[in-house]
Amino acid sequence: MTEDKKLFLDYLMQVYGQCNTHLLEQGKKRDQVVSFYVVVLSFILTNLNYLKRDFLGRPTVLIIYATLMIAGGIVILILADLRSWHTQYLGAIYTINWAIANQKRFETVDELQVQMKAIMEDSLNGGVEHRNNPWILLRKYAFGSTDNMVYTGIVFLVCLPIFGIIGYFNWSLPISEQVLIFLVAFSLILYGSQIYLAKKLKQGETYNTWILSFDYNGKVGKDGSRRL
């Protein structure tokens, strides 16, 4: 093994360790965001009568419900972004695993880098869009993994204040119709959130990540100028 190749493999192992560390951090951030929203939601819903009495009266309820849904929407965006980074780190780890396992097949660092880039490009060009089929979209992104089910659960919690909004306007609807309205609203919000999640995951999969970028000197244009 040449000295350059040994140094390159050592570098890959360092990147591998950093990717694993960041993966754990992404999981912790997700848990913190979810826990924070659940705690706030539980506190507000269990103390709603006291808040209504001590603040602005009945309008306080509508403000609280609207705030909960807005905050929940922000949580959904954050979770989708974390999933995108999670995808990038996993992709880098898979590529490094392959490189370490197959490094003996390549005599030089350049040959190994070329093959690693080919693997990443295959990943970038792969994947199938399912946005035109809501059933495939929901099955894949709503219940396809533990992370997806956590995401779906948060969407459900975000939709809970809809019941309170219905009650606020005193529509005097039977419980069955209230449940129907909730289910329709939940389905629409879930579908929209899954489209957003699919978009973010696709961005993570198709992003030519800097984690394993070997073009440290930038790219050179046709005119010889350097583009960073």
Coordinates of C-alpha atoms in Angstrom, one line a residue:
M1 CA 0.0 0.0 0.0
T2 CA 1.4 3.4 -1.0
E3 CA 1.8 6.2 1.6
D4 CA -0.8 8.3 -0.3
K5 CA -3.3 5.6 -0.2
K6 CA -2.7 4.9 3.5
L7 CA -3.2 8.6 4.3
F8 CA -6.4 8.7 2.2
L9 CA -7.9 5.7 4.0
D10 CA -7.0 7.3 7.3
Y11 CA -8.8 10.4 6.1
L12 CA -11.9 8.4 5.1
M13 CA -12.0 6.8 8.6
Q14 CA -11.9 10.2 10.2
V15 CA -14.8 11.3 8.0
Y16 CA -16.6 8.1 8.8
G17 CA -16.3 8.8 12.5
Q18 CA -17.5 12.4 12.1
C19 CA -20.5 11.2 10.0
N20 CA -21.5 8.7 12.7
T21 CA -21.2 11.5 15.3
H22 CA -23.4 13.8 13.3
L23 CA -26.0 11.0 12.8
L24 CA -26.3 10.6 16.5
E25 CA -26.6 14.4 16.9
Q26 CA -29.4 14.5 14.3
G27 CA -31.3 11.8 16.3
K28 CA -30.9 13.8 19.5
K29 CA -32.0 17.0 17.9
R30 CA -35.1 15.2 16.5
D31 CA -35.9 13.8 19.9
Q32 CA -35.5 17.3 21.5
V33 CA -37.7 19.0 19.0
V34 CA -40.4 16.3 19.3
S35 CA -40.3 16.3 23.1
F36 CA -40.5 20.1 23.3
Y37 CA -43.6 20.2 21.2
V38 CA -45.3 17.4 23.0
V39 CA -44.6 19.0 26.4
V40 CA -45.9 22.4 25.3
L41 CA -49.0 20.8 23.6
S42 CA -49.8 18.8 26.7
F43 CA -49.3 21.7 29.1
I44 CA -51.4 24.1 27.1
L45 CA -54.3 21.6 26.5
T46 CA -54.4 20.6 30.2
N47 CA -54.4 24.2 31.4
L48 CA -56.5 25.8 28.7
N49 CA -59.3 26.9 31.0
Y50 CA -56.8 28.7 33.3
L51 CA -55.2 30.4 30.4
K52 CA -58.6 31.6 29.1
R53 CA -59.5 32.9 32.5
D54 CA -56.2 34.7 33.3
F55 CA -55.5 36.3 29.9
L56 CA -57.8 37.6 27.1
G57 CA -60.8 35.4 27.8
R58 CA -62.4 33.4 25.0
P59 CA -60.3 34.9 22.2
T60 CA -57.2 33.5 23.9
V61 CA -58.4 30.0 23.0
L62 CA -58.4 30.7 19.3
I63 CA -55.0 32.4 19.5
I64 CA -53.6 29.4 21.4
Y65 CA -54.9 26.9 18.9
A66 CA -53.6 28.9 16.0
T67 CA -50.2 29.3 17.7
L68 CA -50.0 25.6 18.3
M69 CA -50.6 24.8 14.7
I70 CA -48.1 27.3 13.5
A71 CA -45.5 26.0 15.9
G72 CA -46.3 22.5 14.9
G73 CA -45.8 23.5 11.2
I74 CA -42.4 24.8 12.1
V75 CA -41.6 21.5 13.9
I76 CA -42.6 19.6 10.8
L77 CA -40.3 21.7 8.6
I78 CA -37.4 21.1 11.1
L79 CA -37.9 17.4 11.2
A80 CA -38.0 17.2 7.4
D81 CA -34.7 19.2 7.2
L82 CA -33.1 16.9 9.8
R83 CA -34.1 13.9 7.8
S84 CA -32.4 15.4 4.7
W85 CA -29.1 15.7 6.6
H86 CA -29.6 12.2 7.9
T87 CA -29.8 11.0 4.4
Q88 CA -26.7 12.8 3.3
Y89 CA -24.6 11.4 6.3
L90 CA -25.9 7.9 5.6
G91 CA -25.0 8.1 1.9
A92 CA -21.5 9.2 2.9
I93 CA -21.2 6.3 5.3
Y94 CA -22.3 3.7 2.8
T95 CA -19.8 5.1 0.2
I96 CA -16.9 5.0 2.8
N97 CA -17.9 1.4 3.8
W98 CA -17.7 0.3 0.2
A99 CA -14.3 2.1 -0.3
I100 CA -12.8 0.5 2.8
A101 CA -14.0 -3.0 1.8
N102 CA -12.9 -2.7 -1.8
Q103 CA -9.7 -0.6 -1.5
K104 CA -7.4 -3.5 -2.4
R105 CA -8.9 -3.5 -5.9
F106 CA -7.4 -0.1 -6.6
E107 CA -3.7 0.7 -6.8
T108 CA -3.9 4.5 -6.6
V109 CA -6.0 7.0 -4.7
D110 CA -7.2 8.5 -7.9
E111 CA -8.7 5.2 -9.1
L112 CA -10.5 4.8 -5.8
Q113 CA -11.8 8.3 -5.8
V114 CA -13.1 7.9 -9.3
Q115 CA -15.1 4.8 -8.3
M116 CA -16.4 6.5 -5.1
K117 CA -17.6 9.4 -7.3
A118 CA -19.3 6.9 -9.6
I119 CA -21.1 5.3 -6.7
M120 CA -22.3 8.7 -5.5
E121 CA -23.4 9.7 -8.9
D122 CA -25.4 6.5 -9.2
S123 CA -27.1 7.4 -6.0
L124 CA -27.8 10.9 -7.2
N125 CA -29.4 9.7 -10.4
G126 CA -31.4 6.9 -8.7
G127 CA -34.7 7.0 -7.1
V128 CA -38.3 7.2 -8.3
E129 CA -40.7 10.0 -7.8
H130 CA -44.0 9.1 -6.3
R131 CA -45.6 12.5 -6.0
N132 CA -48.3 11.8 -8.5
N133 CA -49.5 8.7 -6.6
P134 CA -50.8 9.7 -3.1
W135 CA -51.2 6.1 -2.0
I136 CA -47.6 5.2 -2.8
L137 CA -46.4 8.5 -1.3
L138 CA -48.3 7.9 2.0
R139 CA -47.2 4.2 2.3
K140 CA -43.6 5.0 1.7
Y141 CA -43.2 8.3 3.6
A142 CA -45.9 8.0 6.3
F143 CA -45.3 4.4 7.5
G144 CA -42.2 3.2 5.7
S145 CA -39.9 3.4 8.7
T146 CA -39.7 4.3 12.4
D147 CA -38.6 7.9 11.5
N148 CA -41.5 8.2 9.1
M149 CA -44.0 7.1 11.7
V150 CA -42.6 9.6 14.2
Y151 CA -43.1 12.3 11.5
T152 CA -46.6 11.2 10.9
G153 CA -47.4 11.1 14.6
I154 CA -46.2 14.7 14.9
V155 CA -48.5 15.7 12.0
F156 CA -51.4 14.1 13.8
L157 CA -50.6 16.1 17.0
V158 CA -50.3 19.3 15.0
C159 CA -53.8 18.7 13.7
L160 CA -55.4 18.1 17.2
P161 CA -56.2 21.9 17.7
I162 CA -58.6 21.6 14.8
F163 CA -61.1 20.1 17.2
G164 CA -60.8 23.1 19.5
I165 CA -61.2 25.5 16.6
I166 CA -64.5 23.7 15.6
G167 CA -65.7 24.1 19.1
Y168 CA -64.7 27.7 19.4
F169 CA -67.0 28.8 16.6
N170 CA -69.9 26.8 18.1
W171 CA -70.9 25.2 14.9
S172 CA -73.0 22.7 17.0
L173 CA -72.0 19.9 14.7
P174 CA -72.5 16.2 15.7
I175 CA -69.4 14.5 16.9
S176 CA -69.4 12.3 13.8
E177 CA -69.2 15.4 11.5
Q178 CA -66.5 16.9 13.7
V179 CA -64.5 13.8 13.3
L180 CA -65.0 13.8 9.6
I181 CA -63.8 17.4 9.3
F182 CA -60.8 16.5 11.4
L183 CA -60.0 13.5 9.2
V184 CA -60.3 15.5 6.0
A185 CA -58.1 18.2 7.4
F186 CA -55.6 15.7 8.8
S187 CA -55.5 13.9 5.4
L188 CA -54.8 17.1 3.5
I189 CA -52.1 18.3 5.9
L190 CA -50.5 14.9 6.0
Y191 CA -50.4 14.7 2.2
G192 CA -48.9 18.1 2.0
S193 CA -46.3 17.3 4.7
Q194 CA -45.4 14.1 3.0
I195 CA -44.8 15.8 -0.3
Y196 CA -42.5 18.3 1.5
L197 CA -40.7 15.4 3.3
A198 CA -40.3 13.6 0.0
K199 CA -38.9 16.7 -1.6
K200 CA -36.4 17.2 1.2
L201 CA -35.3 13.6 1.2
K202 CA -34.9 13.8 -2.6
Q203 CA -32.7 16.9 -2.1
G204 CA -30.6 14.9 0.4
E205 CA -30.2 12.0 -2.0
T206 CA -29.4 14.2 -5.0
Y207 CA -27.2 16.7 -3.3
N208 CA -23.6 16.4 -4.3
T209 CA -22.6 16.5 -0.7
W210 CA -19.4 18.3 0.4
I211 CA -18.8 15.5 2.9
L212 CA -17.0 13.4 0.3
S213 CA -16.0 16.2 -2.2
F214 CA -12.4 15.7 -3.4
D215 CA -12.4 18.9 -5.6
Y216 CA -10.7 20.9 -2.9
N217 CA -9.3 23.4 -5.4
G218 CA -12.6 24.2 -7.0
K219 CA -13.7 23.7 -10.6
V220 CA -12.0 25.2 -13.6
G221 CA -14.2 26.7 -16.3
K222 CA -13.6 26.4 -20.0
D223 CA -11.8 29.7 -20.0
G224 CA -9.4 28.5 -17.4
S225 CA -10.9 30.6 -14.6
R226 CA -11.5 28.9 -11.3
R227 CA -15.1 28.5 -10.0
L228 CA -15.4 27.8 -6.3

